[in-house]
């Protein structure tokens, strides 16, 4: 297998099964996916890494029919409340992209997939969710 | 309602004049043509000239670094007054107005001009951002998320129709369901309202079936549920109460009181780390504005709110407390926001049909409400209107709410 790299640095692919990892503010418990200067909730500057769960629930979604060039449509964009804490935005795969199949509150689980390969042969690994059952 | 409560304080700020251009595509004009038209129109409406202006606030989001205020001065009057060029997302125009208002309240000016302008052309979808593929492709983590490629469409969507669709669906999730048809009814209403507004970008009525059958952009928002990219400008002349008392009876009679001006940003919420929270800051601004004005939502005769998408308008019924909590879907089902309903909303046609030239929008909605309070709105006049509210929100985020009243100085 060639070299792989996560699409974003909050996706861990080389620490056991793939999972998301957040910055947790020590004082307030707020979770962030981006590089932080301080905690926008409590104001503190101490953070620790927190491994997030791989299952969750769809709290909102949209089905994108007109998107940016190069990205196939339609696709489902979902906001997922992760079991154990945290909310993330991702695509919802392995379900027909229509409101008859995608439901608010549906249980989902995370998966990873190759999103592209660069000119050095490095594969970008992305994450998404799919129905849990 | 407060009636004379705050007017006794003497530090109120009033709208003396206002004007907006026709919204639409103005390929034959440039940005300064549009800004000049609204500025000159507002001063003419106010019965004053550029020589009476002591401060200029100018909002243009896409030209934030171009010194649009100074360019405008070079066409309509270089009098040496301070200019504030502001950019604050979709609240840009409202922020320009508020900048002039605060300058007057601070005692640095008695009269000032606020102008909002944008020329968007056919701008396409906003909000994609991200990385393009140029030259040799090598994945290197960059930015605060360490992304190695454009993530739009790979890790969900950040395009505006989708972001606001997700906001609407989140409301549906939290409040026991709102159906596609209910969101679509918002656009049906605003397109119908726009047929009475000659300044609207579009003035075409669509049936509910046509709205729902239009091209799906981002479920549940169809094309007819999305605001168009629009060119246009709007302006207001603001005046201190003390100065207004020195002006003619006709100027005093047509003046409209700004009973409240509130500007907020989004406080921290967990979910907003991945999806903008357009609710909390709107609720905070509305609450502050109602308290300042001594007005309740039930007192409002009309509202111009930020319907960039139909899903957005529906959730702002609740955020602005025009309906009981969780009942925004019921509110539109019962035709509450129609022009003959409980609280008319977006009788101008709203952003969905009037158009959304970003820098101008926050002043255009003030123009609309003020025109009704003056009884000068023609065919679309809400009879007897005495109190109105304007609302804009821009992602990032910024929200402005103004409450305007017909009152005696």
JSON list of N, CA and C in Angstrom, two decimals, chain A residues 29 42 49 54 67-68 75 77-78 89 98 119:
[
{"chain": "A", "resi": 29, "resn": "UNK", "atom": "N", "xyz": [-14.13, 22.30, 28.64]},
{"chain": "A", "resi": 29, "resn": "UNK", "atom": "CA", "xyz": [-14.55, 21.07, 27.97]},
{"chain": "A", "resi": 29, "resn": "UNK", "atom": "C", "xyz": [-14.99, 21.28, 26.53]},
{"chain": "A", "resi": 42, "resn": "UNK", "atom": "N", "xyz": [-14.39, 29.39, 27.07]},
{"chain": "A", "resi": 42, "resn": "UNK", "atom": "CA", "xyz": [-13.98, 29.77, 28.42]},
{"chain": "A", "resi": 42, "resn": "UNK", "atom": "C", "xyz": [-12.81, 30.73, 28.48]},
{"chain": "A", "resi": 49, "resn": "UNK", "atom": "N", "xyz": [-5.81, 16.46, 23.78]},
{"chain": "A", "resi": 49, "resn": "UNK", "atom": "CA", "xyz": [-6.43, 15.75, 22.66]},
{"chain": "A", "resi": 49, "resn": "UNK", "atom": "C", "xyz": [-7.52, 14.84, 23.19]},
{"chain": "A", "resi": 54, "resn": "UNK", "atom": "N", "xyz": [-17.08, 6.90, 16.99]},
{"chain": "A", "resi": 54, "resn": "UNK", "atom": "CA", "xyz": [-17.24, 6.65, 15.54]},
{"chain": "A", "resi": 54, "resn": "UNK", "atom": "C", "xyz": [-18.70, 6.38, 15.17]},
{"chain": "A", "resi": 67, "resn": "UNK", "atom": "N", "xyz": [-23.38, 21.86, -6.88]},
{"chain": "A", "resi": 67, "resn": "UNK", "atom": "CA", "xyz": [-22.21, 22.07, -6.05]},
{"chain": "A", "resi": 67, "resn": "UNK", "atom": "C", "xyz": [-21.07, 22.69, -6.81]},
{"chain": "A", "resi": 68, "resn": "UNK", "atom": "N", "xyz": [-19.87, 22.48, -6.32]},
{"chain": "A", "resi": 68, "resn": "UNK", "atom": "CA", "xyz": [-18.70, 23.06, -6.98]},
{"chain": "A", "resi": 68, "resn": "UNK", "atom": "C", "xyz": [-18.25, 22.12, -8.11]},
{"chain": "A", "resi": 75, "resn": "UNK", "atom": "N", "xyz": [-25.26, 14.75, -3.48]},
{"chain": "A", "resi": 75, "resn": "UNK", "atom": "CA", "xyz": [-24.66, 14.10, -2.31]},
{"chain": "A", "resi": 75, "resn": "UNK", "atom": "C", "xyz": [-25.33, 14.66, -1.06]},
{"chain": "A", "resi": 77, "resn": "UNK", "atom": "N", "xyz": [-24.98, 16.10, 2.65]},
{"chain": "A", "resi": 77, "resn": "UNK", "atom": "CA", "xyz": [-24.14, 16.71, 3.68]},
{"chain": "A", "resi": 77, "resn": "UNK", "atom": "C", "xyz": [-24.92, 16.63, 4.99]},
{"chain": "A", "resi": 78, "resn": "UNK", "atom": "N", "xyz": [-24.26, 16.15, 6.03]},
{"chain": "A", "resi": 78, "resn": "UNK", "atom": "CA", "xyz": [-24.98, 15.95, 7.29]},
{"chain": "A", "resi": 78, "resn": "UNK", "atom": "C", "xyz": [-24.19, 16.53, 8.47]},
{"chain": "A", "resi": 89, "resn": "UNK", "atom": "N", "xyz": [-19.35, 17.81, 10.65]},
{"chain": "A", "resi": 89, "resn": "UNK", "atom": "CA", "xyz": [-20.03, 17.87, 9.35]},
{"chain": "A", "resi": 89, "resn": "UNK", "atom": "C", "xyz": [-19.32, 16.92, 8.39]},
{"chain": "A", "resi": 98, "resn": "UNK", "atom": "N", "xyz": [-31.88, 10.95, -1.06]},
{"chain": "A", "resi": 98, "resn": "UNK", "atom": "CA", "xyz": [-33.22, 11.54, -1.15]},
{"chain": "A", "resi": 98, "resn": "UNK", "atom": "C", "xyz": [-33.86, 11.55, 0.24]},
{"chain": "A", "resi": 119, "resn": "UNK", "atom": "N", "xyz": [0.35, 13.68, -7.08]},
{"chain": "A", "resi": 119, "resn": "UNK", "atom": "CA", "xyz": [1.29, 13.31, -8.12]},
{"chain": "A", "resi": 119, "resn": "UNK", "atom": "C", "xyz": [2.46, 12.47, -7.60]}
]
